[in-house]
């Protein structure tokens, strides 16, 4: 049996691993259902706001996760997604579906290394290390969609619940273009092609739903700047427009309370609870800050591309002093320049690499 001190040390290792992963995760390409696509043009961020407002306008109130579960018919395939930092409502939905009996669960997994031990695959739903008779863990990240398709080709149970941590399970081609964020065929498309009835539900607290919209709006604005469809001054104006739109969205969600809304055939977003953001500053506000900096604006006006490459915060383990947004500016024929916007709004230009 482990001592209390040993257990605490191992927990700290895991927390630090989570923090490091969050701080290093690139965000140049972002989650569905608002994946940035340069082909959509300079107004994509506005279309994102309009789409989210339309979803909220069409939303139906729910009293509990059990109300959401009633929309998930079995037999068939139900894909449950969530934002990684707020999984409890999504896990509650999975528990309700598993209680219906004779249901197999396939989970997206994370590969962990604790101390000097071997790497092991841990499921997102139960955090156990290995598969069971009615439980299959599928490697996550960029390999999840392809691994899921391989499992489906091997044969699927009649009553299947898939718990995947990324919201790409509610992707629809009408919203995102032809390809998902992580590559490979989409789980919902694969299951439907196999003849299964499919329902996909992404579960967010209000803060996280608004946060994903904020992130994707920011990436869209930067894509338009890099493509020459917006200049720096225009991008600053659009970022300010997005801030106002997000204020409207937040107020509308707060009035609604918990709700569920359709985002495509058989695709739902359930908004449960308020949530809590680790960021003091919105991503669109960081975009406004970086493009208002004279040094950055000069580079952009000379033809440099700009992208958000990191939105970091150490999940509260170290503290908000480490909150930052990292941008990369790519001048034609010159080395990349790194730019950091801190949570307090300070802009720091790093040396060219």
mmCIF file of C-alpha atoms in Angstrom:
data_model
loop_
_atom_site.group_PDB
_atom_site.id
_atom_site.type_symbol
_atom_site.label_atom_id
_atom_site.label_comp_id
_atom_site.label_asym_id
_atom_site.label_seq_id
_atom_site.Cartn_x
_atom_site.Cartn_y
_atom_site.Cartn_z
ATOM 1 C CA UNK A 1 0.000 0.000 0.000
ATOM 2 C CA UNK A 2 1.292 3.450 -0.893
ATOM 3 C CA UNK A 3 1.988 5.925 1.882
ATOM 4 C CA UNK A 4 0.034 9.159 1.966
ATOM 5 C CA UNK A 5 3.186 11.079 1.007
ATOM 6 C CA UNK A 6 3.893 8.789 -1.963
ATOM 7 C CA UNK A 7 0.314 9.135 -3.190
ATOM 8 C CA UNK A 8 0.522 12.923 -2.934
ATOM 9 C CA UNK A 9 3.796 12.927 -4.873
ATOM 10 C CA UNK A 10 2.280 10.877 -7.685
ATOM 11 C CA UNK A 11 -0.761 13.111 -7.844
ATOM 12 C CA UNK A 12 1.548 16.124 -8.140
ATOM 13 C CA UNK A 13 3.407 14.416 -11.020
ATOM 14 C CA UNK A 14 0.120 13.955 -12.864
ATOM 15 C CA UNK A 15 -1.002 17.545 -12.221
ATOM 16 C CA UNK A 16 2.279 18.910 -13.489
ATOM 17 C CA UNK A 17 2.031 16.686 -16.559
ATOM 18 C CA UNK A 18 -1.430 18.083 -17.265
ATOM 19 C CA UNK A 19 -0.151 21.627 -16.801
ATOM 20 C CA UNK A 20 2.793 21.065 -19.121
ATOM 21 C CA UNK A 21 0.555 19.526 -21.761
ATOM 22 C CA UNK A 22 -1.835 22.484 -21.613
ATOM 23 C CA UNK A 23 1.003 24.989 -21.781
ATOM 24 C CA UNK A 24 2.591 23.337 -24.829
ATOM 25 C CA UNK A 25 -0.525 22.548 -26.876
ATOM 26 C CA UNK A 26 -0.524 24.356 -30.228
ATOM 27 C CA UNK A 27 -3.703 26.145 -31.262
ATOM 28 C CA UNK A 28 -2.881 27.139 -34.839
ATOM 29 C CA UNK A 29 -5.651 24.797 -36.000
ATOM 30 C CA UNK A 30 -8.579 24.660 -33.662
ATOM 31 C CA UNK A 31 -11.510 22.565 -32.528
ATOM 32 C CA UNK A 32 -14.748 21.975 -34.385
ATOM 33 C CA UNK A 33 -17.481 23.040 -34.826
ATOM 34 C CA UNK A 34 -15.816 26.383 -35.585
ATOM 35 C CA UNK A 35 -12.628 25.185 -37.290
ATOM 36 C CA UNK A 36 -10.883 28.097 -39.000
ATOM 37 C CA UNK A 37 -10.892 27.712 -42.773
ATOM 38 C CA UNK A 38 -9.165 30.441 -44.768
ATOM 39 C CA UNK A 39 -11.407 29.736 -47.766
ATOM 40 C CA UNK A 40 -14.410 31.108 -45.880
ATOM 41 C CA UNK A 41 -13.150 34.640 -46.272
ATOM 42 C CA UNK A 42 -12.571 37.669 -44.089
ATOM 43 C CA UNK A 43 -15.928 37.541 -42.307
ATOM 44 C CA UNK A 44 -15.641 34.018 -40.920
ATOM 45 C CA UNK A 45 -15.391 35.209 -37.311
ATOM 46 C CA UNK A 46 -18.642 37.132 -37.747
ATOM 47 C CA UNK A 47 -20.303 34.034 -39.154
ATOM 48 C CA UNK A 48 -19.139 32.121 -36.091
ATOM 49 C CA UNK A 49 -20.847 34.645 -33.830
ATOM 50 C CA UNK A 50 -24.023 34.568 -35.911
ATOM 51 C CA UNK A 51 -24.053 30.766 -35.866
ATOM 52 C CA UNK A 52 -23.611 30.602 -32.099
ATOM 53 C CA UNK A 53 -26.341 33.183 -31.562
ATOM 54 C CA UNK A 54 -28.653 31.166 -33.852
ATOM 55 C CA UNK A 55 -27.916 28.007 -31.843
ATOM 56 C CA UNK A 56 -28.795 29.814 -28.619
ATOM 57 C CA UNK A 57 -31.968 31.295 -30.127
ATOM 58 C CA UNK A 58 -33.085 27.787 -31.146
ATOM 59 C CA UNK A 59 -32.088 26.183 -27.844
ATOM 60 C CA UNK A 60 -34.462 24.181 -25.673
ATOM 61 C CA UNK A 61 -34.170 24.307 -21.879
ATOM 62 C CA UNK A 62 -33.086 21.198 -19.975
ATOM 63 C CA UNK A 63 -33.451 20.536 -16.279
ATOM 64 C CA UNK A 64 -30.655 18.003 -15.956
ATOM 65 C CA UNK A 65 -28.245 15.743 -17.811
ATOM 66 C CA UNK A 66 -31.009 13.125 -17.689
ATOM 67 C CA UNK A 67 -33.041 15.321 -20.067
ATOM 68 C CA UNK A 68 -30.118 15.253 -22.505
ATOM 69 C CA UNK A 69 -29.857 11.461 -22.174
ATOM 70 C CA UNK A 70 -33.440 11.119 -23.383
ATOM 71 C CA UNK A 71 -32.292 12.405 -26.792
ATOM 72 C CA UNK A 72 -29.671 9.653 -27.085
ATOM 73 C CA UNK A 73 -31.395 6.592 -28.487
ATOM 74 C CA UNK A 74 -29.910 3.126 -28.184
ATOM 75 C CA UNK A 75 -29.310 0.724 -29.913
ATOM 76 C CA UNK A 76 -26.970 2.627 -32.156
ATOM 77 C CA UNK A 77 -23.890 4.738 -31.515
ATOM 78 C CA UNK A 78 -23.845 7.711 -29.148
ATOM 79 C CA UNK A 79 -20.715 9.871 -29.224
ATOM 80 C CA UNK A 80 -20.269 12.022 -26.129
ATOM 81 C CA UNK A 81 -17.699 14.813 -26.219
ATOM 82 C CA UNK A 82 -16.635 17.449 -23.715
ATOM 83 C CA UNK A 83 -14.114 20.164 -23.116
ATOM 84 C CA UNK A 84 -11.247 18.545 -21.232
ATOM 85 C CA UNK A 85 -11.291 20.885 -18.266
ATOM 86 C CA UNK A 86 -14.981 20.422 -17.425
ATOM 87 C CA UNK A 87 -15.947 16.780 -17.959
ATOM 88 C CA UNK A 88 -18.401 16.039 -15.144
ATOM 89 C CA UNK A 89 -21.665 16.641 -17.004
ATOM 90 C CA UNK A 90 -20.414 14.614 -19.965
ATOM 91 C CA UNK A 91 -19.360 11.795 -17.652
ATOM 92 C CA UNK A 92 -22.788 11.943 -16.021
ATOM 93 C CA UNK A 93 -24.368 11.535 -19.455
ATOM 94 C CA UNK A 94 -22.182 8.498 -20.140
ATOM 95 C CA UNK A 95 -23.143 6.957 -16.790
ATOM 96 C CA UNK A 96 -26.833 7.316 -17.574
ATOM 97 C CA UNK A 97 -26.363 5.670 -20.975
ATOM 98 C CA UNK A 98 -24.362 2.791 -19.516
ATOM 99 C CA UNK A 99 -27.131 2.198 -16.963
ATOM 100 C CA UNK A 100 -29.386 1.128 -19.819
ATOM 101 C CA UNK A 101 -27.566 -2.205 -19.810
ATOM 102 C CA UNK A 102 -25.607 -4.273 -22.343
ATOM 103 C CA UNK A 103 -23.778 -1.194 -23.615
ATOM 104 C CA UNK A 104 -20.134 -1.207 -24.671
ATOM 105 C CA UNK A 105 -18.000 1.867 -23.974
ATOM 106 C CA UNK A 106 -15.131 2.984 -26.203
ATOM 107 C CA UNK A 107 -13.038 5.764 -24.678
ATOM 108 C CA UNK A 108 -10.499 8.161 -26.045
ATOM 109 C CA UNK A 109 -7.328 7.695 -24.004
ATOM 110 C CA UNK A 110 -4.259 9.622 -22.946
ATOM 111 C CA UNK A 111 -0.771 8.149 -22.737
ATOM 112 C CA UNK A 112 0.791 8.929 -19.366
ATOM 113 C CA UNK A 113 4.273 8.543 -17.963
ATOM 114 C CA UNK A 114 4.506 8.687 -14.171
ATOM 115 C CA UNK A 115 7.981 9.098 -12.731
ATOM 116 C CA UNK A 116 10.379 6.589 -14.277
ATOM 117 C CA UNK A 117 7.658 4.061 -15.086
ATOM 118 C CA UNK A 118 6.564 2.862 -18.501
ATOM 119 C CA UNK A 119 4.052 4.854 -20.530
ATOM 120 C CA UNK A 120 0.509 3.584 -20.085
ATOM 121 C CA UNK A 121 -2.810 4.271 -21.799
ATOM 122 C CA UNK A 122 -5.475 5.742 -19.516
ATOM 123 C CA UNK A 123 -9.129 6.191 -20.452
ATOM 124 C CA UNK A 124 -10.710 9.628 -20.140
ATOM 125 C CA UNK A 125 -13.938 8.328 -18.638
ATOM 126 C CA UNK A 126 -12.752 5.997 -15.903
ATOM 127 C CA UNK A 127 -9.000 6.736 -15.668
ATOM 128 C CA UNK A 128 -8.267 3.009 -15.484
ATOM 129 C CA UNK A 129 -5.157 1.771 -17.270
ATOM 130 C CA UNK A 130 -6.492 -1.083 -19.375
ATOM 131 C CA UNK A 131 -9.405 -2.354 -21.425
ATOM 132 C CA UNK A 132 -12.164 -4.465 -19.895
ATOM 133 C CA UNK A 133 -14.781 -6.855 -21.318
ATOM 134 C CA UNK A 134 -17.167 -4.015 -22.211
ATOM 135 C CA UNK A 135 -14.669 -1.191 -22.250
ATOM 136 C CA UNK A 136 -12.153 -0.334 -24.970
ATOM 137 C CA UNK A 137 -9.571 2.443 -24.737
ATOM 138 C CA UNK A 138 -8.507 4.094 -27.999
ATOM 139 C CA UNK A 139 -5.357 6.197 -28.217
ATOM 140 C CA UNK A 140 -6.255 9.880 -28.399
ATOM 141 C CA UNK A 141 -4.771 12.964 -29.977
ATOM 142 C CA UNK A 142 -4.079 12.951 -33.703
ATOM 143 C CA UNK A 143 -4.552 9.172 -33.918
ATOM 144 C CA UNK A 144 -8.045 8.963 -32.415
ATOM 145 C CA UNK A 145 -10.142 9.226 -35.587
ATOM 146 C CA UNK A 146 -8.050 6.679 -37.480
ATOM 147 C CA UNK A 147 -7.953 4.249 -34.549
ATOM 148 C CA UNK A 148 -11.723 4.549 -34.157
ATOM 149 C CA UNK A 149 -12.222 3.727 -37.849
ATOM 150 C CA UNK A 150 -10.034 0.636 -37.500
ATOM 151 C CA UNK A 151 -12.076 -0.538 -34.518
ATOM 152 C CA UNK A 152 -15.305 -0.039 -36.454
ATOM 153 C CA UNK A 153 -13.994 -2.156 -39.347
ATOM 154 C CA UNK A 154 -13.329 -4.967 -36.873
ATOM 155 C CA UNK A 155 -17.002 -4.911 -35.886
ATOM 156 C CA UNK A 156 -19.024 -2.838 -33.462
ATOM 157 C CA UNK A 157 -21.503 -3.788 -30.747
ATOM 158 C CA UNK A 158 -25.157 -2.967 -31.320
ATOM 159 C CA UNK A 159 -25.278 -0.610 -28.333
ATOM 160 C CA UNK A 160 -22.155 1.551 -28.287
ATOM 161 C CA UNK A 161 -21.227 4.719 -26.400
ATOM 162 C CA UNK A 162 -18.051 6.557 -27.432
ATOM 163 C CA UNK A 163 -16.558 9.000 -24.937
ATOM 164 C CA UNK A 164 -14.152 11.303 -26.743
ATOM 165 C CA UNK A 165 -12.633 14.346 -25.108
ATOM 166 C CA UNK A 166 -12.531 16.594 -28.174
ATOM 167 C CA UNK A 167 -15.519 18.405 -29.599
ATOM 168 C CA UNK A 168 -14.633 17.287 -33.139
ATOM 169 C CA UNK A 169 -17.221 14.545 -32.744
ATOM 170 C CA UNK A 170 -19.954 17.076 -33.502
ATOM 171 C CA UNK A 171 -18.216 18.236 -36.669
ATOM 172 C CA UNK A 172 -20.401 18.716 -39.720
ATOM 173 C CA UNK A 173 -18.978 19.332 -43.181
ATOM 174 C CA UNK A 174 -21.351 22.251 -43.730
ATOM 175 C CA UNK A 175 -19.647 24.085 -40.862
ATOM 176 C CA UNK A 176 -16.042 23.050 -41.133
ATOM 177 C CA UNK A 177 -15.140 22.068 -44.669
ATOM 178 C CA UNK A 178 -14.106 18.588 -45.725
ATOM 179 C CA UNK A 179 -11.530 17.600 -43.097
ATOM 180 C CA UNK A 180 -11.596 17.389 -39.292
ATOM 181 C CA UNK A 181 -8.960 18.927 -37.071
ATOM 182 C CA UNK A 182 -7.115 15.698 -36.316
ATOM 183 C CA UNK A 183 -7.236 14.084 -39.755
ATOM 184 C CA UNK A 184 -8.799 10.806 -40.719
ATOM 185 C CA UNK A 185 -12.498 10.010 -41.088
ATOM 186 C CA UNK A 186 -14.834 11.460 -38.484
ATOM 187 C CA UNK A 187 -16.228 8.978 -35.936
ATOM 188 C CA UNK A 188 -19.832 9.984 -36.615
ATOM 189 C CA UNK A 189 -19.327 9.580 -40.383
ATOM 190 C CA UNK A 190 -17.604 6.216 -39.948
ATOM 191 C CA UNK A 191 -20.367 4.899 -37.705
ATOM 192 C CA UNK A 192 -23.080 6.116 -40.072
ATOM 193 C CA UNK A 193 -21.305 4.520 -43.041
ATOM 194 C CA UNK A 194 -21.343 1.244 -41.111
ATOM 195 C CA UNK A 195 -25.115 1.447 -40.984
ATOM 196 C CA UNK A 196 -25.454 2.608 -37.379
ATOM 197 C CA UNK A 197 -27.930 5.134 -36.045
ATOM 198 C CA UNK A 198 -25.711 7.915 -34.696
ATOM 199 C CA UNK A 199 -26.202 10.677 -32.136
ATOM 200 C CA UNK A 200 -23.335 13.016 -31.210
ATOM 201 C CA UNK A 201 -23.500 15.279 -28.165
ATOM 202 C CA UNK A 202 -20.847 17.764 -27.036
ATOM 203 C CA UNK A 203 -21.293 18.943 -23.438
ATOM 204 C CA UNK A 204 -19.989 22.350 -22.326
ATOM 205 C CA UNK A 205 -20.447 24.723 -19.413
ATOM 206 C CA UNK A 206 -21.366 28.217 -20.635
ATOM 207 C CA UNK A 207 -17.870 29.598 -20.051
ATOM 208 C CA UNK A 208 -16.270 26.867 -22.138
ATOM 209 C CA UNK A 209 -18.729 27.202 -25.008
ATOM 210 C CA UNK A 210 -18.086 30.942 -25.195
ATOM 211 C CA UNK A 211 -14.349 30.262 -24.800
ATOM 212 C CA UNK A 212 -14.235 27.992 -27.835
ATOM 213 C CA UNK A 213 -16.041 30.625 -29.892
ATOM 214 C CA UNK A 214 -13.549 33.252 -28.682
ATOM 215 C CA UNK A 215 -10.561 31.094 -29.614
ATOM 216 C CA UNK A 216 -11.866 30.292 -33.067
ATOM 217 C CA UNK A 217 -12.816 33.883 -33.810
ATOM 218 C CA UNK A 218 -9.265 34.939 -32.945
ATOM 219 C CA UNK A 219 -7.695 32.305 -35.187
ATOM 220 C CA UNK A 220 -10.047 33.285 -38.012
ATOM 221 C CA UNK A 221 -9.061 36.967 -37.786
ATOM 222 C CA UNK A 222 -5.367 36.061 -37.894
ATOM 223 C CA UNK A 223 -5.935 33.778 -40.885
ATOM 224 C CA UNK A 224 -7.566 36.694 -42.713
ATOM 225 C CA UNK A 225 -4.618 38.959 -41.866
ATOM 226 C CA UNK A 226 -2.121 36.376 -43.138
ATOM 227 C CA UNK A 227 -4.128 35.922 -46.336
ATOM 228 C CA UNK A 228 -4.152 39.683 -46.975
ATOM 229 C CA UNK A 229 -7.925 40.055 -46.564
ATOM 230 C CA UNK A 230 -7.591 42.223 -43.469
ATOM 231 C CA UNK A 231 -4.934 44.775 -42.596
ATOM 232 C CA UNK A 232 -3.808 45.243 -39.009
ATOM 233 C CA UNK A 233 -6.115 48.189 -38.338
ATOM 234 C CA UNK A 234 -9.100 46.336 -39.768
ATOM 235 C CA UNK A 235 -8.258 43.265 -37.718
ATOM 236 C CA UNK A 236 -8.230 45.341 -34.527
ATOM 237 C CA UNK A 237 -11.701 46.647 -35.382
ATOM 238 C CA UNK A 238 -12.927 43.105 -36.036
ATOM 239 C CA UNK A 239 -11.493 41.900 -32.719
ATOM 240 C CA UNK A 240 -13.422 44.664 -30.965
ATOM 241 C CA UNK A 241 -16.572 43.578 -32.832
ATOM 242 C CA UNK A 242 -15.991 40.021 -31.592
ATOM 243 C CA UNK A 243 -15.655 41.211 -27.998
ATOM 244 C CA UNK A 244 -19.058 42.884 -28.241
ATOM 245 C CA UNK A 245 -20.549 39.788 -29.897
ATOM 246 C CA UNK A 246 -19.199 37.548 -27.148
ATOM 247 C CA UNK A 247 -20.741 39.864 -24.544
ATOM 248 C CA UNK A 248 -24.116 39.392 -26.282
ATOM 249 C CA UNK A 249 -23.614 35.630 -26.452
ATOM 250 C CA UNK A 250 -22.727 35.414 -22.770
ATOM 251 C CA UNK A 251 -25.762 37.442 -21.753
ATOM 252 C CA UNK A 252 -28.024 35.288 -23.945
ATOM 253 C CA UNK A 253 -26.640 32.068 -22.460
ATOM 254 C CA UNK A 254 -26.998 33.373 -18.915
ATOM 255 C CA UNK A 255 -30.661 34.136 -19.608
ATOM 256 C CA UNK A 256 -31.208 30.679 -21.077
ATOM 257 C CA UNK A 257 -29.676 28.685 -18.265
ATOM 258 C CA UNK A 258 -28.971 25.033 -19.106
ATOM 259 C CA UNK A 259 -30.004 24.158 -22.646
ATOM 260 C CA UNK A 260 -29.553 21.792 -25.557
ATOM 261 C CA UNK A 261 -29.417 22.921 -29.191
ATOM 262 C CA UNK A 262 -29.133 21.156 -32.522
ATOM 263 C CA UNK A 263 -26.098 21.948 -34.688
ATOM 264 C CA UNK A 264 -26.821 19.471 -37.477
ATOM 265 C CA UNK A 265 -28.704 16.227 -38.140
ATOM 266 C CA UNK A 266 -28.155 14.027 -35.109
ATOM 267 C CA UNK A 267 -25.658 16.527 -33.659
ATOM 268 C CA UNK A 268 -26.296 18.372 -30.403
ATOM 269 C CA UNK A 269 -24.565 20.757 -28.053
ATOM 270 C CA UNK A 270 -25.655 20.563 -24.424
ATOM 271 C CA UNK A 271 -24.739 23.607 -22.321
ATOM 272 C CA UNK A 272 -24.795 22.591 -18.650
ATOM 273 C CA UNK A 273 -23.608 24.821 -15.796
ATOM 274 C CA UNK A 274 -21.625 28.046 -15.730
ATOM 275 C CA UNK A 275 -18.049 26.779 -15.719
ATOM 276 C CA UNK A 276 -14.909 28.706 -14.948
ATOM 277 C CA UNK A 277 -12.219 30.057 -17.275
ATOM 278 C CA UNK A 278 -8.500 30.018 -16.416
ATOM 279 C CA UNK A 279 -8.020 33.092 -18.636
ATOM 280 C CA UNK A 280 -8.581 36.644 -17.495
ATOM 281 C CA UNK A 281 -8.298 37.928 -21.056
ATOM 282 C CA UNK A 282 -10.195 36.770 -24.113
ATOM 283 C CA UNK A 283 -8.188 35.531 -27.067
ATOM 284 C CA UNK A 284 -9.721 38.177 -29.364
ATOM 285 C CA UNK A 285 -8.543 40.816 -26.854
ATOM 286 C CA UNK A 286 -5.022 39.369 -27.091
ATOM 287 C CA UNK A 287 -5.264 39.597 -30.904
ATOM 288 C CA UNK A 288 -6.296 43.244 -30.568
ATOM 289 C CA UNK A 289 -3.325 43.885 -28.280
ATOM 290 C CA UNK A 290 -0.761 42.191 -30.496
ATOM 291 C CA UNK A 291 -1.932 43.906 -33.704
ATOM 292 C CA UNK A 292 -2.026 47.286 -31.973
ATOM 293 C CA UNK A 293 1.686 46.995 -31.158
ATOM 294 C CA UNK A 294 3.717 49.214 -33.481
ATOM 295 C CA UNK A 295 6.498 46.669 -33.996
ATOM 296 C CA UNK A 296 4.083 43.884 -34.915
ATOM 297 C CA UNK A 297 1.945 46.119 -37.093
ATOM 298 C CA UNK A 298 5.021 47.228 -39.065
ATOM 299 C CA UNK A 299 5.908 43.592 -39.792
ATOM 300 C CA UNK A 300 2.354 42.708 -40.805
ATOM 301 C CA UNK A 301 2.063 45.733 -43.083
ATOM 302 C CA UNK A 302 5.289 44.582 -44.764
ATOM 303 C CA UNK A 303 3.656 41.249 -45.628
ATOM 304 C CA UNK A 304 4.325 39.094 -42.570
ATOM 305 C CA UNK A 305 1.965 36.280 -41.668
ATOM 306 C CA UNK A 306 0.804 35.911 -38.061
ATOM 307 C CA UNK A 307 -0.623 32.962 -36.137
ATOM 308 C CA UNK A 308 -1.585 32.043 -32.591
ATOM 309 C CA UNK A 309 0.655 29.119 -31.661
ATOM 310 C CA UNK A 310 -0.075 28.763 -27.954
ATOM 311 C CA UNK A 311 -2.701 29.795 -25.434
ATOM 312 C CA UNK A 312 -1.084 28.768 -22.181
ATOM 313 C CA UNK A 313 -2.019 28.712 -18.555
ATOM 314 C CA UNK A 314 -0.753 26.183 -16.076
ATOM 315 C CA UNK A 315 -4.211 25.070 -14.929
ATOM 316 C CA UNK A 316 -3.809 26.907 -11.636
ATOM 317 C CA UNK A 317 -0.910 24.681 -10.506
ATOM 318 C CA UNK A 318 1.617 27.512 -10.775
ATOM 319 C CA UNK A 319 -0.783 30.432 -10.936
ATOM 320 C CA UNK A 320 -2.191 33.033 -13.282
ATOM 321 C CA UNK A 321 1.119 34.863 -13.430
ATOM 322 C CA UNK A 322 2.019 32.303 -16.126
ATOM 323 C CA UNK A 323 -0.990 33.041 -18.312
ATOM 324 C CA UNK A 324 0.059 34.102 -21.804
ATOM 325 C CA UNK A 325 -0.876 34.078 -25.476
ATOM 326 C CA UNK A 326 2.005 33.284 -27.828
ATOM 327 C CA UNK A 327 1.984 34.479 -31.433
ATOM 328 C CA UNK A 328 4.417 33.812 -34.262
ATOM 329 C CA UNK A 329 5.073 36.472 -36.893
ATOM 330 C CA UNK A 330 6.623 35.259 -40.161
ATOM 331 C CA UNK A 331 8.152 38.104 -42.230
ATOM 332 C CA UNK A 332 8.875 37.168 -45.880
ATOM 333 C CA UNK A 333 12.393 35.785 -46.213
ATOM 334 C CA UNK A 334 13.252 36.397 -42.563
ATOM 335 C CA UNK A 335 13.343 34.421 -39.341
ATOM 336 C CA UNK A 336 10.159 34.052 -37.311
ATOM 337 C CA UNK A 337 9.519 36.526 -34.510
ATOM 338 C CA UNK A 338 7.775 35.387 -31.327
ATOM 339 C CA UNK A 339 5.347 37.718 -29.575
ATOM 340 C CA UNK A 340 3.781 37.136 -26.162
ATOM 341 C CA UNK A 341 0.694 38.864 -24.773
ATOM 342 C CA UNK A 342 0.450 38.321 -21.024
ATOM 343 C CA UNK A 343 -2.748 37.960 -19.046
ATOM 344 C CA UNK A 344 -2.276 41.570 -17.957
ATOM 345 C CA UNK A 345 -2.176 42.752 -21.565
ATOM 346 C CA UNK A 346 1.562 43.390 -21.855
ATOM 347 C CA UNK A 347 3.091 42.778 -25.303
ATOM 348 C CA UNK A 348 6.580 41.293 -25.399
ATOM 349 C CA UNK A 349 8.401 40.833 -28.702
ATOM 350 C CA UNK A 350 10.989 38.076 -28.606
ATOM 351 C CA UNK A 351 14.133 37.898 -30.717
ATOM 352 C CA UNK A 352 13.905 36.333 -34.153
ATOM 353 C CA UNK A 353 14.737 32.660 -34.211
#
